Amino acid sequence: MINKTVKNVTEACADIQDGATIMLGGFGLCGIPENSIAELVKKGVKNLTCISNNAGVDDFGLGLLLQKKQIKKMISSYVGENAEFERQLLSGELEVELIPQGTLATRCMAAGYGMPAIFTPAGVGTEVAEGKEVRNFNGKDYLLEYAFDADFAIVKAWKGDTAGNLIYRSTARNFNPMMAMAGKITIAEVEELVEAGELDPDQIHTPGIYVHRIFQGENYEKRIEQRTVRPKK
């Protein structure tokens, strides 16, 4: 059994350099690698290409990297909660590739499975299809979309062990598991780190074979993008 534990987030992210392409797990602000994002801000790496379902909010998540203008290109499916993202997009400071959410997920999965590309009906006949190959199968058109090629995948799990096995909770499972499979180097931060063999094998979502480094994070805020509560009666 290989111990993949590193001391802290600084050691985990030490070799992430300018110009890297990085997948970042999470859905909205749920299950995002908060510690690793903060470390990238601290390191000051720039010209990053970030693949993420969303772009955080102005003062949290990937919004922190956007504030420092460390991101060159965002590849996302939802970006509606971030005013700084909008400003950089409209001013031409930020390159943006908007992708249907299912296509984003499947391109991550294809990378993890070792598949070079997929065919999907999503986006046919729209701006998404411009410049892309369209092929007809059984009378229906499909777009050719390539698997992602990411230098790093950074994910966040609820619990993990020293062999890199991971368990996610609820909505955090939306993108973290498939991104964990897809990076050339996968870094996992977890709320609780235990010894190998302590996790129930039937509960593991990401096998340790996909994870290269793991560390226990700290001080998670777990913010909510828009909190809606029932009015008092």
mmCIF file of C-alpha atoms in Angstrom:
data_model
loop_
_atom_site.group_PDB
_atom_site.id
_atom_site.type_symbol
_atom_site.label_atom_id
_atom_site.label_comp_id
_atom_site.label_asym_id
_atom_site.label_seq_id
_atom_site.Cartn_x
_atom_site.Cartn_y
_atom_site.Cartn_z
ATOM 1 C CA MET A 1 0.000 0.000 0.000
ATOM 2 C CA ILE A 2 1.496 3.334 -1.080
ATOM 3 C CA ASN A 3 1.228 6.273 1.282
ATOM 4 C CA LYS A 4 0.346 9.326 -0.794
ATOM 5 C CA THR A 5 -0.013 11.766 2.075
ATOM 6 C CA VAL A 6 1.754 15.107 1.907
ATOM 7 C CA LYS A 7 2.260 17.403 4.875
ATOM 8 C CA ASN A 8 0.096 20.295 3.781
ATOM 9 C CA VAL A 9 -1.401 22.243 0.896
ATOM 10 C CA THR A 10 1.895 24.018 0.188
ATOM 11 C CA GLU A 11 3.638 20.724 -0.483
ATOM 12 C CA ALA A 12 0.681 19.401 -2.485
ATOM 13 C CA CYS A 13 0.651 22.385 -4.874
ATOM 14 C CA ALA A 14 4.394 23.049 -4.953
ATOM 15 C CA ASP A 15 4.937 22.152 -8.627
ATOM 16 C CA ILE A 16 1.953 24.006 -10.095
ATOM 17 C CA GLN A 17 3.516 26.607 -12.351
ATOM 18 C CA ASP A 18 2.441 29.508 -14.554
ATOM 19 C CA GLY A 19 0.447 28.422 -17.591
ATOM 20 C CA ALA A 20 -0.883 25.205 -16.044
ATOM 21 C CA THR A 21 -4.241 23.723 -17.012
ATOM 22 C CA ILE A 22 -6.136 22.773 -13.864
ATOM 23 C CA MET A 23 -9.429 21.000 -13.232
ATOM 24 C CA LEU A 24 -11.117 22.131 -10.022
ATOM 25 C CA GLY A 25 -13.921 20.075 -8.542
ATOM 26 C CA GLY A 26 -17.114 21.282 -6.954
ATOM 27 C CA PHE A 27 -20.606 22.415 -7.823
ATOM 28 C CA GLY A 28 -21.355 26.039 -7.116
ATOM 29 C CA LEU A 29 -19.484 26.564 -3.862
ATOM 30 C CA CYS A 30 -20.183 23.015 -2.677
ATOM 31 C CA GLY A 31 -17.216 20.667 -2.566
ATOM 32 C CA ILE A 32 -14.674 23.139 -3.923
ATOM 33 C CA PRO A 33 -10.990 22.722 -2.926
ATOM 34 C CA GLU A 34 -10.895 25.823 -0.742
ATOM 35 C CA ASN A 35 -7.430 25.273 0.704
ATOM 36 C CA SER A 36 -5.824 24.608 -2.680
ATOM 37 C CA ILE A 37 -7.407 27.655 -4.308
ATOM 38 C CA ALA A 38 -6.115 29.822 -1.451
ATOM 39 C CA GLU A 39 -2.651 28.322 -1.955
ATOM 40 C CA LEU A 40 -2.691 29.137 -5.677
ATOM 41 C CA VAL A 41 -3.597 32.728 -4.815
ATOM 42 C CA LYS A 42 -0.725 32.818 -2.325
ATOM 43 C CA LYS A 43 1.729 31.323 -4.842
ATOM 44 C CA GLY A 44 0.783 33.943 -7.399
ATOM 45 C CA VAL A 45 0.826 31.540 -10.331
ATOM 46 C CA LYS A 46 -0.671 33.146 -13.427
ATOM 47 C CA ASN A 47 -1.890 32.464 -16.961
ATOM 48 C CA LEU A 48 -3.887 29.522 -15.660
ATOM 49 C CA THR A 49 -6.499 27.657 -17.667
ATOM 50 C CA CYS A 50 -9.165 26.548 -15.195
ATOM 51 C CA ILE A 51 -11.741 23.859 -15.955
ATOM 52 C CA SER A 52 -14.583 24.081 -13.472
ATOM 53 C CA ASN A 53 -18.347 23.869 -13.517
ATOM 54 C CA ASN A 54 -18.535 27.421 -12.199
ATOM 55 C CA ALA A 55 -16.285 30.406 -11.525
ATOM 56 C CA GLY A 56 -16.965 30.940 -7.832
ATOM 57 C CA VAL A 57 -18.239 34.253 -6.499
ATOM 58 C CA ASP A 58 -16.469 37.605 -6.283
ATOM 59 C CA ASP A 59 -14.748 36.992 -2.949
ATOM 60 C CA PHE A 60 -14.611 33.209 -2.711
ATOM 61 C CA GLY A 61 -13.607 30.128 -4.658
ATOM 62 C CA LEU A 62 -12.196 30.789 -8.121
ATOM 63 C CA GLY A 63 -13.341 34.379 -7.720
ATOM 64 C CA LEU A 64 -10.194 34.905 -5.616
ATOM 65 C CA LEU A 65 -7.974 33.896 -8.539
ATOM 66 C CA LEU A 66 -10.006 36.062 -10.907
ATOM 67 C CA GLN A 67 -9.573 39.068 -8.621
ATOM 68 C CA LYS A 68 -5.796 38.685 -8.866
ATOM 69 C CA LYS A 69 -6.044 38.150 -12.651
ATOM 70 C CA GLN A 70 -4.284 34.809 -12.353
ATOM 71 C CA ILE A 71 -6.674 33.024 -14.731
ATOM 72 C CA LYS A 72 -6.104 33.389 -18.472
ATOM 73 C CA LYS A 73 -8.964 31.137 -19.592
ATOM 74 C CA MET A 74 -12.071 29.719 -17.939
ATOM 75 C CA ILE A 75 -13.760 26.578 -19.253
ATOM 76 C CA SER A 76 -17.101 26.377 -17.461
ATOM 77 C CA SER A 77 -20.812 25.737 -17.781
ATOM 78 C CA TYR A 78 -22.209 28.256 -15.274
ATOM 79 C CA VAL A 79 -20.756 31.647 -14.385
ATOM 80 C CA GLY A 80 -23.731 33.719 -13.273
ATOM 81 C CA GLU A 81 -22.698 34.548 -9.697
ATOM 82 C CA ASN A 82 -19.465 36.416 -10.374
ATOM 83 C CA ALA A 83 -19.459 40.120 -11.306
ATOM 84 C CA GLU A 84 -15.677 40.232 -11.740
ATOM 85 C CA PHE A 85 -15.878 37.326 -14.165
ATOM 86 C CA GLU A 86 -18.461 39.264 -16.174
ATOM 87 C CA ARG A 87 -16.312 42.401 -16.167
ATOM 88 C CA GLN A 88 -13.198 40.558 -17.378
ATOM 89 C CA LEU A 89 -15.191 38.711 -20.040
ATOM 90 C CA LEU A 90 -16.794 41.865 -21.462
ATOM 91 C CA SER A 91 -13.500 43.778 -21.385
ATOM 92 C CA GLY A 92 -11.656 41.020 -23.231
ATOM 93 C CA GLU A 93 -9.277 40.358 -20.322
ATOM 94 C CA LEU A 94 -10.473 36.780 -19.867
ATOM 95 C CA GLU A 95 -10.835 34.049 -22.463
ATOM 96 C CA VAL A 96 -13.977 32.023 -21.832
ATOM 97 C CA GLU A 97 -15.270 28.735 -23.218
ATOM 98 C CA LEU A 98 -18.842 28.037 -22.121
ATOM 99 C CA ILE A 99 -19.832 24.383 -22.365
ATOM 100 C CA PRO A 100 -23.136 22.573 -21.738
ATOM 101 C CA GLN A 101 -22.919 21.054 -18.279
ATOM 102 C CA GLY A 102 -23.356 17.466 -19.437
ATOM 103 C CA THR A 103 -20.662 17.929 -22.074
ATOM 104 C CA LEU A 104 -18.294 19.347 -19.469
ATOM 105 C CA ALA A 105 -18.861 16.329 -17.234
ATOM 106 C CA THR A 106 -18.504 13.833 -20.066
ATOM 107 C CA ARG A 107 -15.291 15.391 -21.375
ATOM 108 C CA CYS A 108 -13.861 14.987 -17.871
ATOM 109 C CA MET A 109 -15.044 11.392 -17.760
ATOM 110 C CA ALA A 110 -13.609 10.654 -21.211
ATOM 111 C CA ALA A 111 -10.197 11.881 -20.051
ATOM 112 C CA GLY A 112 -10.390 9.596 -17.039
ATOM 113 C CA TYR A 113 -11.358 6.619 -19.201
ATOM 114 C CA GLY A 114 -8.538 7.245 -21.656
ATOM 115 C CA MET A 115 -10.949 8.122 -24.490
ATOM 116 C CA PRO A 116 -9.714 10.850 -26.869
ATOM 117 C CA ALA A 117 -13.147 12.246 -27.721
ATOM 118 C CA ILE A 118 -16.915 11.882 -27.450
ATOM 119 C CA PHE A 119 -19.915 12.556 -29.671
ATOM 120 C CA THR A 120 -22.810 14.463 -28.122
ATOM 121 C CA PRO A 121 -26.053 15.995 -29.432
ATOM 122 C CA ALA A 122 -25.753 18.919 -26.988
ATOM 123 C CA GLY A 123 -25.033 22.148 -28.836
ATOM 124 C CA VAL A 124 -25.823 20.970 -32.359
ATOM 125 C CA GLY A 125 -27.130 23.900 -34.406
ATOM 126 C CA THR A 126 -25.905 26.512 -31.907
ATOM 127 C CA GLU A 127 -22.794 28.654 -31.422
ATOM 128 C CA VAL A 128 -21.318 25.758 -29.450
ATOM 129 C CA ALA A 129 -20.990 23.817 -32.724
ATOM 130 C CA GLU A 130 -19.076 26.483 -34.647
ATOM 131 C CA GLY A 131 -15.869 25.065 -36.121
ATOM 132 C CA LYS A 132 -16.497 21.550 -34.791
ATOM 133 C CA GLU A 133 -17.001 18.295 -36.620
ATOM 134 C CA VAL A 134 -20.610 17.132 -36.850
ATOM 135 C CA ARG A 135 -21.367 13.495 -37.617
ATOM 136 C CA ASN A 136 -24.709 11.832 -38.210
ATOM 137 C CA PHE A 137 -25.595 8.606 -36.406
ATOM 138 C CA ASN A 138 -28.902 6.924 -37.169
ATOM 139 C CA GLY A 139 -30.347 10.129 -38.580
ATOM 140 C CA LYS A 140 -29.274 12.401 -35.705
ATOM 141 C CA ASP A 141 -26.394 14.913 -35.675
ATOM 142 C CA TYR A 142 -23.716 14.815 -32.993
ATOM 143 C CA LEU A 143 -20.778 17.098 -32.176
ATOM 144 C CA LEU A 144 -17.265 15.788 -31.777
ATOM 145 C CA GLU A 145 -15.882 17.040 -28.462
ATOM 146 C CA TYR A 146 -12.357 16.256 -27.266
ATOM 147 C CA ALA A 147 -11.476 14.909 -23.847
ATOM 148 C CA PHE A 148 -9.813 17.449 -21.573
ATOM 149 C CA ASP A 149 -6.043 17.456 -21.205
ATOM 150 C CA ALA A 150 -5.327 18.830 -17.732
ATOM 151 C CA ASP A 151 -1.967 19.027 -15.998
ATOM 152 C CA PHE A 152 -3.616 18.863 -12.578
ATOM 153 C CA ALA A 153 -6.973 17.917 -11.121
ATOM 154 C CA ILE A 154 -7.646 19.381 -7.672
ATOM 155 C CA VAL A 155 -10.574 17.860 -5.818
ATOM 156 C CA LYS A 156 -12.123 18.072 -2.374
ATOM 157 C CA ALA A 157 -13.573 15.096 -0.499
ATOM 158 C CA TRP A 158 -15.250 14.624 2.847
ATOM 159 C CA LYS A 159 -13.016 11.763 3.910
ATOM 160 C CA GLY A 160 -9.952 10.039 2.484
ATOM 161 C CA ASP A 161 -7.235 7.611 3.499
ATOM 162 C CA THR A 162 -3.475 7.587 3.110
ATOM 163 C CA ALA A 163 -3.769 5.387 0.011
ATOM 164 C CA GLY A 164 -5.781 8.103 -1.731
ATOM 165 C CA ASN A 165 -9.243 6.521 -1.554
ATOM 166 C CA LEU A 166 -11.947 9.201 -1.356
ATOM 167 C CA ILE A 167 -15.534 9.579 -0.145
ATOM 168 C CA TYR A 168 -17.622 12.622 -1.117
ATOM 169 C CA ARG A 169 -20.834 13.892 0.418
ATOM 170 C CA SER A 170 -24.009 14.735 -1.484
ATOM 171 C CA THR A 171 -23.652 17.501 -4.080
ATOM 172 C CA ALA A 172 -19.850 17.386 -3.867
ATOM 173 C CA ARG A 173 -20.094 14.225 -5.977
ATOM 174 C CA ASN A 174 -21.254 16.163 -9.058
ATOM 175 C CA PHE A 175 -17.823 16.890 -10.544
ATOM 176 C CA ASN A 176 -15.147 15.823 -8.061
ATOM 177 C CA PRO A 177 -15.176 12.068 -8.850
ATOM 178 C CA MET A 178 -14.821 12.427 -12.622
ATOM 179 C CA MET A 179 -12.196 15.158 -12.337
ATOM 180 C CA ALA A 180 -10.215 13.026 -9.898
ATOM 181 C CA MET A 181 -9.908 10.432 -12.658
ATOM 182 C CA ALA A 182 -8.836 12.883 -15.332
ATOM 183 C CA GLY A 183 -5.777 14.892 -14.274
ATOM 184 C CA LYS A 184 -2.216 13.931 -15.077
ATOM 185 C CA ILE A 185 -1.605 14.661 -11.388
ATOM 186 C CA THR A 186 -4.570 14.555 -9.001
ATOM 187 C CA ILE A 187 -4.414 16.409 -5.693
ATOM 188 C CA ALA A 188 -7.078 15.680 -3.098
ATOM 189 C CA GLU A 189 -7.814 17.726 -0.024
ATOM 190 C CA VAL A 190 -10.069 16.116 2.573
ATOM 191 C CA GLU A 191 -11.860 17.146 5.723
ATOM 192 C CA GLU A 192 -10.768 13.977 7.504
ATOM 193 C CA LEU A 193 -7.748 11.826 6.686
ATOM 194 C CA VAL A 194 -7.552 8.275 8.069
ATOM 195 C CA GLU A 195 -5.187 5.362 7.710
ATOM 196 C CA ALA A 196 -5.479 2.985 4.772
ATOM 197 C CA GLY A 197 -8.018 0.242 5.490
ATOM 198 C CA GLU A 198 -10.241 2.369 7.740
ATOM 199 C CA LEU A 199 -12.750 3.294 5.021
ATOM 200 C CA ASP A 200 -15.578 0.938 4.107
ATOM 201 C CA PRO A 201 -14.671 -0.260 0.579
ATOM 202 C CA ASP A 202 -18.352 -0.180 -0.419
ATOM 203 C CA GLN A 203 -18.509 3.557 0.358
ATOM 204 C CA ILE A 204 -15.454 4.659 -1.659
ATOM 205 C CA HIS A 205 -16.274 6.860 -4.647
ATOM 206 C CA THR A 206 -12.759 7.462 -6.011
ATOM 207 C CA PRO A 207 -10.238 4.608 -5.771
ATOM 208 C CA GLY A 208 -6.759 5.626 -4.672
ATOM 209 C CA ILE A 209 -5.265 4.538 -8.020
ATOM 210 C CA TYR A 210 -6.343 7.922 -9.424
ATOM 211 C CA VAL A 211 -4.954 10.097 -6.611
ATOM 212 C CA HIS A 212 -1.321 11.168 -6.455
ATOM 213 C CA ARG A 213 -1.317 13.444 -3.383
ATOM 214 C CA ILE A 214 -3.678 13.812 -0.455
ATOM 215 C CA PHE A 215 -3.709 16.082 2.572
ATOM 216 C CA GLN A 216 -6.085 17.063 5.341
ATOM 217 C CA GLY A 217 -7.454 20.564 4.846
ATOM 218 C CA GLU A 218 -8.575 22.998 7.485
ATOM 219 C CA ASN A 219 -10.852 25.952 8.215
ATOM 220 C CA TYR A 220 -13.479 25.143 5.594
ATOM 221 C CA GLU A 221 -16.095 27.864 5.208
ATOM 222 C CA LYS A 222 -18.513 25.927 2.963
ATOM 223 C CA ARG A 223 -20.320 29.026 1.794
ATOM 224 C CA ILE A 224 -23.696 29.068 0.071
ATOM 225 C CA GLU A 225 -24.048 31.127 -3.116
ATOM 226 C CA GLN A 226 -27.603 32.241 -2.443
ATOM 227 C CA ARG A 227 -29.187 31.376 0.872
ATOM 228 C CA THR A 228 -32.955 31.153 0.703
ATOM 229 C CA VAL A 229 -34.929 30.691 3.902
ATOM 230 C CA ARG A 230 -38.590 30.487 4.686
ATOM 231 C CA PRO A 231 -39.913 33.754 6.190
ATOM 232 C CA LYS A 232 -40.858 33.746 9.850
ATOM 233 C CA LYS A 233 -44.565 33.357 10.537
#
